[in-house]
């Protein structure tokens, strides 16, 4: 069976599904660049639980988990099939490392999953399931989750973290313009740490990275980065895309072989 390396993408605003930004255009070509996996396991910033949960729905619904956007956005659907067999595999792999996880038979795909996937694989014909994050457990926990899930990569399953490399909604600039120093400095620091495969820096980013608290007042949009990094065994990654939107919203993406 083929191997496909894990990735992290920044999903930004739900409007990225409709707006031809640099990140939108990048994601539209990413599926062809990566190839077609057997299934996708997405770790989105927008599903938080106390203990790990994995979606087991045969036909996951498209969740419009946002408000105040144009009606056109709410009409979008991503009717990809579910991947309950991958969910079961993931449950078993986590159990082997002592991590207890459960199946959510009703969970659909939130916008952290379907927005980038709609651009990457618009035919919606690749099975998809989601794994929740545990905000209170921190970066090392999510790195360990990824390490446990590493065998999925050798079974042609795309392990995809979806968050934002810089995410501070109060720091956005709707008028655009260049990023502030704190956002630019953190994004560059994270980029270099990924290229080095510096696990100590990435898991300890709160105390080591410039602009960490401003870039991530709450870390739910960075934790999905740690899972594919862990699935790669902490090896150095390579950049797929770097850009900013709305001033300080980091839209970078990285991959691991």
PDB file of C-alpha atoms in Angstrom:
ATOM      1  CA  UNK A   1       0.000   0.000   0.000  1.00  0.00           C
ATOM      2  CA  UNK A   2       1.266   3.487  -0.837  1.00  0.00           C
ATOM      3  CA  UNK A   3       2.525   5.962   1.735  1.00  0.00           C
ATOM      4  CA  UNK A   4       1.341   9.575   1.936  1.00  0.00           C
ATOM      5  CA  UNK A   5       3.062  12.004   4.280  1.00  0.00           C
ATOM      6  CA  UNK A   6       1.122  14.093   6.821  1.00  0.00           C
ATOM      7  CA  UNK A   7       0.393  17.784   6.282  1.00  0.00           C
ATOM      8  CA  UNK A   8      -0.744  20.900   8.116  1.00  0.00           C
ATOM      9  CA  UNK A   9      -2.839  23.567   6.400  1.00  0.00           C
ATOM     10  CA  UNK A  10      -4.231  26.879   7.610  1.00  0.00           C
ATOM     11  CA  UNK A  11      -7.930  27.111   6.827  1.00  0.00           C
ATOM     12  CA  UNK A  12      -8.507  30.771   7.672  1.00  0.00           C
ATOM     13  CA  UNK A  13     -11.961  32.288   7.366  1.00  0.00           C
ATOM     14  CA  UNK A  14     -14.853  30.184   6.039  1.00  0.00           C
ATOM     15  CA  UNK A  15     -14.974  32.705   3.179  1.00  0.00           C
ATOM     16  CA  UNK A  16     -11.808  31.121   1.811  1.00  0.00           C
ATOM     17  CA  UNK A  17     -14.143  28.603   0.164  1.00  0.00           C
ATOM     18  CA  UNK A  18     -15.372  31.409  -2.111  1.00  0.00           C
ATOM     19  CA  UNK A  19     -12.637  34.054  -2.148  1.00  0.00           C
ATOM     20  CA  UNK A  20      -9.680  33.610  -4.553  1.00  0.00           C
ATOM     21  CA  UNK A  21      -6.929  34.561  -2.109  1.00  0.00           C
ATOM     22  CA  UNK A  22      -3.374  33.202  -2.491  1.00  0.00           C
ATOM     23  CA  UNK A  23      -4.190  30.479   0.065  1.00  0.00           C
ATOM     24  CA  UNK A  24      -7.393  29.573  -1.805  1.00  0.00           C
ATOM     25  CA  UNK A  25      -5.468  29.222  -5.054  1.00  0.00           C
ATOM     26  CA  UNK A  26      -2.758  27.167  -3.348  1.00  0.00           C
ATOM     27  CA  UNK A  27      -5.290  24.736  -1.873  1.00  0.00           C
ATOM     28  CA  UNK A  28      -7.021  24.337  -5.230  1.00  0.00           C
ATOM     29  CA  UNK A  29      -3.835  22.795  -6.571  1.00  0.00           C
ATOM     30  CA  UNK A  30      -2.770  20.881  -3.479  1.00  0.00           C
ATOM     31  CA  UNK A  31      -4.823  17.738  -4.045  1.00  0.00           C
ATOM     32  CA  UNK A  32      -3.250  17.131  -7.430  1.00  0.00           C
ATOM     33  CA  UNK A  33       0.172  17.800  -5.929  1.00  0.00           C
ATOM     34  CA  UNK A  34      -0.327  15.308  -3.100  1.00  0.00           C
ATOM     35  CA  UNK A  35      -2.102  12.621  -5.081  1.00  0.00           C
ATOM     36  CA  UNK A  36      -5.208  10.719  -4.118  1.00  0.00           C
ATOM     37  CA  UNK A  37      -5.118   9.062  -0.670  1.00  0.00           C
ATOM     38  CA  UNK A  38      -7.228   6.080   0.348  1.00  0.00           C
ATOM     39  CA  UNK A  39      -8.860   8.199   3.059  1.00  0.00           C
ATOM     40  CA  UNK A  40      -8.318  11.388   5.053  1.00  0.00           C
ATOM     41  CA  UNK A  41      -8.080  11.831   8.824  1.00  0.00           C
ATOM     42  CA  UNK A  42      -8.517  15.532   9.595  1.00  0.00           C
ATOM     43  CA  UNK A  43      -7.606  17.130  12.910  1.00  0.00           C
ATOM     44  CA  UNK A  44      -9.501  20.434  12.960  1.00  0.00           C
ATOM     45  CA  UNK A  45      -9.235  23.322  15.393  1.00  0.00           C
ATOM     46  CA  UNK A  46     -13.033  23.395  15.554  1.00  0.00           C
ATOM     47  CA  UNK A  47     -13.761  20.111  17.298  1.00  0.00           C
ATOM     48  CA  UNK A  48     -12.735  20.058  20.949  1.00  0.00           C
ATOM     49  CA  UNK A  49     -13.513  17.274  23.433  1.00  0.00           C
ATOM     50  CA  UNK A  50     -12.208  16.246  26.845  1.00  0.00           C
ATOM     51  CA  UNK A  51     -10.911  12.925  25.497  1.00  0.00           C
ATOM     52  CA  UNK A  52     -10.167  12.005  21.864  1.00  0.00           C
ATOM     53  CA  UNK A  53     -13.189  11.331  19.689  1.00  0.00           C
ATOM     54  CA  UNK A  54     -13.205  10.196  16.070  1.00  0.00           C
ATOM     55  CA  UNK A  55     -16.079  10.569  13.654  1.00  0.00           C
ATOM     56  CA  UNK A  56     -17.715   7.303  12.664  1.00  0.00           C
ATOM     57  CA  UNK A  57     -20.525   8.543  10.410  1.00  0.00           C
ATOM     58  CA  UNK A  58     -21.026   6.785   7.092  1.00  0.00           C
ATOM     59  CA  UNK A  59     -22.206  10.051   5.524  1.00  0.00           C
ATOM     60  CA  UNK A  60     -20.922  12.975   7.590  1.00  0.00           C
ATOM     61  CA  UNK A  61     -22.951  16.150   7.285  1.00  0.00           C
ATOM     62  CA  UNK A  62     -21.442  19.479   6.243  1.00  0.00           C
ATOM     63  CA  UNK A  63     -21.438  21.569   9.438  1.00  0.00           C
ATOM     64  CA  UNK A  64     -21.805  25.332   8.952  1.00  0.00           C
ATOM     65  CA  UNK A  65     -20.305  26.189  12.327  1.00  0.00           C
ATOM     66  CA  UNK A  66     -20.198  29.972  11.909  1.00  0.00           C
ATOM     67  CA  UNK A  67     -22.517  32.946  11.663  1.00  0.00           C
ATOM     68  CA  UNK A  68     -22.897  36.264   9.888  1.00  0.00           C
ATOM     69  CA  UNK A  69     -21.608  35.219   6.465  1.00  0.00           C
ATOM     70  CA  UNK A  70     -23.290  35.476   3.020  1.00  0.00           C
ATOM     71  CA  UNK A  71     -26.086  33.033   2.255  1.00  0.00           C
ATOM     72  CA  UNK A  72     -24.028  31.527  -0.561  1.00  0.00           C
ATOM     73  CA  UNK A  73     -21.591  30.102   1.980  1.00  0.00           C
ATOM     74  CA  UNK A  74     -24.346  28.241   3.844  1.00  0.00           C
ATOM     75  CA  UNK A  75     -25.493  26.594   0.646  1.00  0.00           C
ATOM     76  CA  UNK A  76     -22.140  24.907   0.128  1.00  0.00           C
ATOM     77  CA  UNK A  77     -22.069  21.175   0.813  1.00  0.00           C
ATOM     78  CA  UNK A  78     -19.184  18.708   0.901  1.00  0.00           C
ATOM     79  CA  UNK A  79     -20.854  15.283   0.659  1.00  0.00           C
ATOM     80  CA  UNK A  80     -17.752  13.134   1.053  1.00  0.00           C
ATOM     81  CA  UNK A  81     -18.294   9.613   2.386  1.00  0.00           C
ATOM     82  CA  UNK A  82     -17.209   8.851   5.918  1.00  0.00           C
ATOM     83  CA  UNK A  83     -14.294   6.619   6.843  1.00  0.00           C
ATOM     84  CA  UNK A  84     -15.535   4.511   9.769  1.00  0.00           C
ATOM     85  CA  UNK A  85     -12.938   1.806   9.096  1.00  0.00           C
ATOM     86  CA  UNK A  86     -10.149   4.385   9.412  1.00  0.00           C
ATOM     87  CA  UNK A  87     -11.778   5.624  12.621  1.00  0.00           C
ATOM     88  CA  UNK A  88     -11.611   2.071  13.996  1.00  0.00           C
ATOM     89  CA  UNK A  89      -7.952   1.752  12.939  1.00  0.00           C
ATOM     90  CA  UNK A  90      -7.135   5.022  14.672  1.00  0.00           C
ATOM     91  CA  UNK A  91      -8.922   3.923  17.868  1.00  0.00           C
ATOM     92  CA  UNK A  92      -6.785   0.774  17.892  1.00  0.00           C
ATOM     93  CA  UNK A  93      -3.523   2.638  17.288  1.00  0.00           C
ATOM     94  CA  UNK A  94      -4.245   5.088  20.092  1.00  0.00           C
ATOM     95  CA  UNK A  95      -5.155   2.219  22.429  1.00  0.00           C
ATOM     96  CA  UNK A  96      -1.776   0.594  21.752  1.00  0.00           C
ATOM     97  CA  UNK A  97      -0.083   3.633  23.298  1.00  0.00           C
ATOM     98  CA  UNK A  98      -2.486   3.855  26.228  1.00  0.00           C
ATOM     99  CA  UNK A  99      -4.681   6.632  24.817  1.00  0.00           C
ATOM    100  CA  UNK A 100      -8.371   5.916  25.241  1.00  0.00           C
ATOM    101  CA  UNK A 101     -10.531   7.292  22.438  1.00  0.00           C
ATOM    102  CA  UNK A 102     -14.129   6.859  21.353  1.00  0.00           C
ATOM    103  CA  UNK A 103     -16.262   6.952  18.238  1.00  0.00           C
ATOM    104  CA  UNK A 104     -18.808   9.714  17.630  1.00  0.00           C
ATOM    105  CA  UNK A 105     -21.260   8.098  15.196  1.00  0.00           C
ATOM    106  CA  UNK A 106     -22.954  11.395  14.322  1.00  0.00           C
ATOM    107  CA  UNK A 107     -20.061  13.804  13.885  1.00  0.00           C
ATOM    108  CA  UNK A 108     -19.984  15.688  10.585  1.00  0.00           C
ATOM    109  CA  UNK A 109     -17.270  17.816   8.984  1.00  0.00           C
ATOM    110  CA  UNK A 110     -16.778  21.305  10.394  1.00  0.00           C
ATOM    111  CA  UNK A 111     -15.407  24.144   8.278  1.00  0.00           C
ATOM    112  CA  UNK A 112     -11.848  23.407   9.380  1.00  0.00           C
ATOM    113  CA  UNK A 113     -12.209  20.176   7.420  1.00  0.00           C
ATOM    114  CA  UNK A 114     -14.605  20.835   4.541  1.00  0.00           C
ATOM    115  CA  UNK A 115     -13.359  24.272   3.480  1.00  0.00           C
ATOM    116  CA  UNK A 116      -9.807  23.165   2.624  1.00  0.00           C
ATOM    117  CA  UNK A 117     -10.971  19.744   1.391  1.00  0.00           C
ATOM    118  CA  UNK A 118     -13.539  21.321  -0.932  1.00  0.00           C
ATOM    119  CA  UNK A 119     -10.665  23.127  -2.620  1.00  0.00           C
ATOM    120  CA  UNK A 120      -8.202  20.216  -2.498  1.00  0.00           C
ATOM    121  CA  UNK A 121     -10.538  17.409  -3.562  1.00  0.00           C
ATOM    122  CA  UNK A 122     -13.648  19.062  -5.035  1.00  0.00           C
ATOM    123  CA  UNK A 123     -15.180  15.787  -6.238  1.00  0.00           C
ATOM    124  CA  UNK A 124     -15.844  14.909  -2.555  1.00  0.00           C
ATOM    125  CA  UNK A 125     -15.241  11.231  -3.315  1.00  0.00           C
ATOM    126  CA  UNK A 126     -12.459  10.443  -0.805  1.00  0.00           C
ATOM    127  CA  UNK A 127     -13.609   9.070   2.589  1.00  0.00           C
ATOM    128  CA  UNK A 128     -13.052  11.534   5.442  1.00  0.00           C
ATOM    129  CA  UNK A 129     -13.179  11.326   9.214  1.00  0.00           C
ATOM    130  CA  UNK A 130     -12.201  13.804  11.930  1.00  0.00           C
ATOM    131  CA  UNK A 131     -10.226  13.487  15.153  1.00  0.00           C
ATOM    132  CA  UNK A 132     -10.964  15.963  17.942  1.00  0.00           C
ATOM    133  CA  UNK A 133      -8.406  18.022  19.833  1.00  0.00           C
ATOM    134  CA  UNK A 134      -8.049  18.361  23.609  1.00  0.00           C
ATOM    135  CA  UNK A 135      -7.226  21.976  24.325  1.00  0.00           C
ATOM    136  CA  UNK A 136      -6.409  21.388  27.988  1.00  0.00           C
ATOM    137  CA  UNK A 137      -3.851  18.657  27.216  1.00  0.00           C
ATOM    138  CA  UNK A 138      -1.360  20.901  25.408  1.00  0.00           C
ATOM    139  CA  UNK A 139       1.209  20.547  22.656  1.00  0.00           C
ATOM    140  CA  UNK A 140       3.124  17.457  23.844  1.00  0.00           C
ATOM    141  CA  UNK A 141      -0.129  15.485  24.104  1.00  0.00           C
ATOM    142  CA  UNK A 142      -1.007  16.297  20.506  1.00  0.00           C
ATOM    143  CA  UNK A 143       2.480  15.412  19.310  1.00  0.00           C
ATOM    144  CA  UNK A 144       2.039  12.040  21.023  1.00  0.00           C
ATOM    145  CA  UNK A 145      -1.368  11.583  19.373  1.00  0.00           C
ATOM    146  CA  UNK A 146       0.336  12.048  16.051  1.00  0.00           C
ATOM    147  CA  UNK A 147       3.103   9.560  16.878  1.00  0.00           C
ATOM    148  CA  UNK A 148       0.482   6.950  17.696  1.00  0.00           C
ATOM    149  CA  UNK A 149      -1.266   7.540  14.375  1.00  0.00           C
ATOM    150  CA  UNK A 150       1.910   7.364  12.264  1.00  0.00           C
ATOM    151  CA  UNK A 151       1.137   3.872  10.824  1.00  0.00           C
ATOM    152  CA  UNK A 152      -1.876   5.341   9.018  1.00  0.00           C
ATOM    153  CA  UNK A 153       0.505   7.257   6.751  1.00  0.00           C
ATOM    154  CA  UNK A 154       1.926   3.944   5.536  1.00  0.00           C
ATOM    155  CA  UNK A 155      -1.612   2.803   4.718  1.00  0.00           C
ATOM    156  CA  UNK A 156      -2.299   5.655   2.278  1.00  0.00           C
ATOM    157  CA  UNK A 157      -4.276   7.742   4.786  1.00  0.00           C
ATOM    158  CA  UNK A 158      -3.673  11.496   4.659  1.00  0.00           C
ATOM    159  CA  UNK A 159      -3.241  12.762   8.234  1.00  0.00           C
ATOM    160  CA  UNK A 160      -4.128  16.448   7.886  1.00  0.00           C
ATOM    161  CA  UNK A 161      -3.984  19.039  10.637  1.00  0.00           C
ATOM    162  CA  UNK A 162      -6.143  22.092   9.934  1.00  0.00           C
ATOM    163  CA  UNK A 163      -5.783  25.285  11.968  1.00  0.00           C
ATOM    164  CA  UNK A 164      -3.952  28.569  11.366  1.00  0.00           C
ATOM    165  CA  UNK A 165      -0.268  29.217  11.891  1.00  0.00           C
ATOM    166  CA  UNK A 166      -1.186  32.655  13.312  1.00  0.00           C
ATOM    167  CA  UNK A 167      -4.689  33.076  14.749  1.00  0.00           C
ATOM    168  CA  UNK A 168      -5.761  36.095  16.789  1.00  0.00           C
ATOM    169  CA  UNK A 169      -9.206  37.281  15.733  1.00  0.00           C
ATOM    170  CA  UNK A 170      -8.859  40.513  17.709  1.00  0.00           C
ATOM    171  CA  UNK A 171      -5.638  41.241  15.853  1.00  0.00           C
ATOM    172  CA  UNK A 172      -7.117  41.048  12.365  1.00  0.00           C
ATOM    173  CA  UNK A 173      -7.131  44.008   9.996  1.00  0.00           C
ATOM    174  CA  UNK A 174     -10.137  43.781   7.641  1.00  0.00           C
ATOM    175  CA  UNK A 175      -8.493  46.397   5.440  1.00  0.00           C
ATOM    176  CA  UNK A 176      -5.516  44.134   4.855  1.00  0.00           C
ATOM    177  CA  UNK A 177      -1.982  45.438   4.782  1.00  0.00           C
ATOM    178  CA  UNK A 178       1.234  43.778   5.937  1.00  0.00           C
ATOM    179  CA  UNK A 179       1.291  41.682   9.111  1.00  0.00           C
ATOM    180  CA  UNK A 180       2.388  43.246  12.367  1.00  0.00           C
ATOM    181  CA  UNK A 181       5.798  42.359  13.763  1.00  0.00           C
ATOM    182  CA  UNK A 182       4.409  39.925  16.334  1.00  0.00           C
ATOM    183  CA  UNK A 183       2.567  37.906  13.652  1.00  0.00           C
ATOM    184  CA  UNK A 184       5.413  37.945  11.141  1.00  0.00           C
ATOM    185  CA  UNK A 185       7.993  37.023  13.791  1.00  0.00           C
ATOM    186  CA  UNK A 186       5.971  34.080  15.114  1.00  0.00           C
ATOM    187  CA  UNK A 187       5.226  32.728  11.639  1.00  0.00           C
ATOM    188  CA  UNK A 188       8.899  32.887  10.669  1.00  0.00           C
ATOM    189  CA  UNK A 189       9.922  31.245  13.949  1.00  0.00           C
ATOM    190  CA  UNK A 190       7.437  28.404  13.414  1.00  0.00           C
ATOM    191  CA  UNK A 191       8.550  27.987   9.803  1.00  0.00           C
ATOM    192  CA  UNK A 192      12.189  27.611  10.822  1.00  0.00           C
ATOM    193  CA  UNK A 193      11.337  25.212  13.667  1.00  0.00           C
ATOM    194  CA  UNK A 194       9.382  23.002  11.255  1.00  0.00           C
ATOM    195  CA  UNK A 195      12.246  22.995   8.756  1.00  0.00           C
ATOM    196  CA  UNK A 196      14.634  21.927  11.544  1.00  0.00           C
ATOM    197  CA  UNK A 197      12.273  19.352  13.000  1.00  0.00           C
ATOM    198  CA  UNK A 198      12.717  21.083  16.350  1.00  0.00           C
ATOM    199  CA  UNK A 199      10.231  19.257  18.536  1.00  0.00           C
ATOM    200  CA  UNK A 200      11.401  20.885  21.753  1.00  0.00           C
ATOM    201  CA  UNK A 201      10.782  24.332  20.316  1.00  0.00           C
ATOM    202  CA  UNK A 202       7.401  23.525  18.776  1.00  0.00           C
ATOM    203  CA  UNK A 203       5.992  21.719  21.800  1.00  0.00           C
ATOM    204  CA  UNK A 204       7.348  24.455  24.088  1.00  0.00           C
ATOM    205  CA  UNK A 205       6.390  27.328  21.821  1.00  0.00           C
ATOM    206  CA  UNK A 206       4.601  29.269  24.560  1.00  0.00           C
ATOM    207  CA  UNK A 207       7.916  29.978  26.280  1.00  0.00           C
ATOM    208  CA  UNK A 208      10.283  29.960  23.292  1.00  0.00           C
ATOM    209  CA  UNK A 209       8.556  31.678  20.359  1.00  0.00           C
ATOM    210  CA  UNK A 210       8.432  35.448  19.766  1.00  0.00           C
ATOM    211  CA  UNK A 211       4.888  36.770  19.663  1.00  0.00           C
ATOM    212  CA  UNK A 212       3.459  33.458  20.887  1.00  0.00           C
ATOM    213  CA  UNK A 213       0.703  34.822  23.126  1.00  0.00           C
ATOM    214  CA  UNK A 214      -0.381  37.454  20.598  1.00  0.00           C
ATOM    215  CA  UNK A 215      -0.318  34.966  17.738  1.00  0.00           C
ATOM    216  CA  UNK A 216      -2.257  32.345  19.696  1.00  0.00           C
ATOM    217  CA  UNK A 217      -4.176  33.798  22.655  1.00  0.00           C
ATOM    218  CA  UNK A 218      -5.740  30.331  22.755  1.00  0.00           C
ATOM    219  CA  UNK A 219      -3.861  27.468  21.148  1.00  0.00           C
ATOM    220  CA  UNK A 220      -6.653  25.465  19.450  1.00  0.00           C
ATOM    221  CA  UNK A 221      -5.507  26.632  15.993  1.00  0.00           C
ATOM    222  CA  UNK A 222      -1.896  25.575  16.568  1.00  0.00           C
ATOM    223  CA  UNK A 223      -2.489  22.186  18.210  1.00  0.00           C
ATOM    224  CA  UNK A 224      -3.505  20.610  14.859  1.00  0.00           C
ATOM    225  CA  UNK A 225       0.056  21.307  13.655  1.00  0.00           C
ATOM    226  CA  UNK A 226       1.501  19.038  16.353  1.00  0.00           C
ATOM    227  CA  UNK A 227      -0.450  15.969  15.220  1.00  0.00           C
ATOM    228  CA  UNK A 228       1.020  15.665  11.692  1.00  0.00           C
ATOM    229  CA  UNK A 229       4.402  16.671  13.091  1.00  0.00           C
ATOM    230  CA  UNK A 230       4.109  13.779  15.542  1.00  0.00           C
ATOM    231  CA  UNK A 231       2.890  11.436  12.789  1.00  0.00           C
ATOM    232  CA  UNK A 232       6.127  12.263  10.966  1.00  0.00           C
ATOM    233  CA  UNK A 233       8.123  11.317  14.041  1.00  0.00           C
ATOM    234  CA  UNK A 234       9.281  14.886  14.553  1.00  0.00           C
ATOM    235  CA  UNK A 235      11.285  14.859  11.328  1.00  0.00           C
ATOM    236  CA  UNK A 236      12.027  18.119   9.494  1.00  0.00           C
ATOM    237  CA  UNK A 237       9.208  19.280   7.270  1.00  0.00           C
ATOM    238  CA  UNK A 238       9.083  21.371   4.126  1.00  0.00           C
ATOM    239  CA  UNK A 239       6.962  24.369   3.238  1.00  0.00           C
ATOM    240  CA  UNK A 240       4.010  24.164   0.878  1.00  0.00           C
ATOM    241  CA  UNK A 241       2.693  27.710   1.167  1.00  0.00           C
ATOM    242  CA  UNK A 242       3.106  30.914   3.170  1.00  0.00           C
ATOM    243  CA  UNK A 243       0.857  33.961   3.114  1.00  0.00           C
ATOM    244  CA  UNK A 244      -1.172  36.268   5.354  1.00  0.00           C
ATOM    245  CA  UNK A 245      -4.758  37.438   5.052  1.00  0.00           C
ATOM    246  CA  UNK A 246      -6.651  40.178   6.889  1.00  0.00           C
ATOM    247  CA  UNK A 247      -3.332  41.568   8.048  1.00  0.00           C
ATOM    248  CA  UNK A 248      -2.341  39.044  10.695  1.00  0.00           C
ATOM    249  CA  UNK A 249      -4.086  35.767   9.830  1.00  0.00           C
ATOM    250  CA  UNK A 250      -1.310  33.286   9.007  1.00  0.00           C
ATOM    251  CA  UNK A 251      -2.203  30.950   6.144  1.00  0.00           C
ATOM    252  CA  UNK A 252       0.908  28.775   5.915  1.00  0.00           C
ATOM    253  CA  UNK A 253       1.023  25.053   5.122  1.00  0.00           C
ATOM    254  CA  UNK A 254       3.764  22.464   5.626  1.00  0.00           C
ATOM    255  CA  UNK A 255       4.272  18.790   4.813  1.00  0.00           C
ATOM    256  CA  UNK A 256       6.394  15.896   5.982  1.00  0.00           C
ATOM    257  CA  UNK A 257       7.646  13.004   3.873  1.00  0.00           C
TER     258      UNK A 257
END
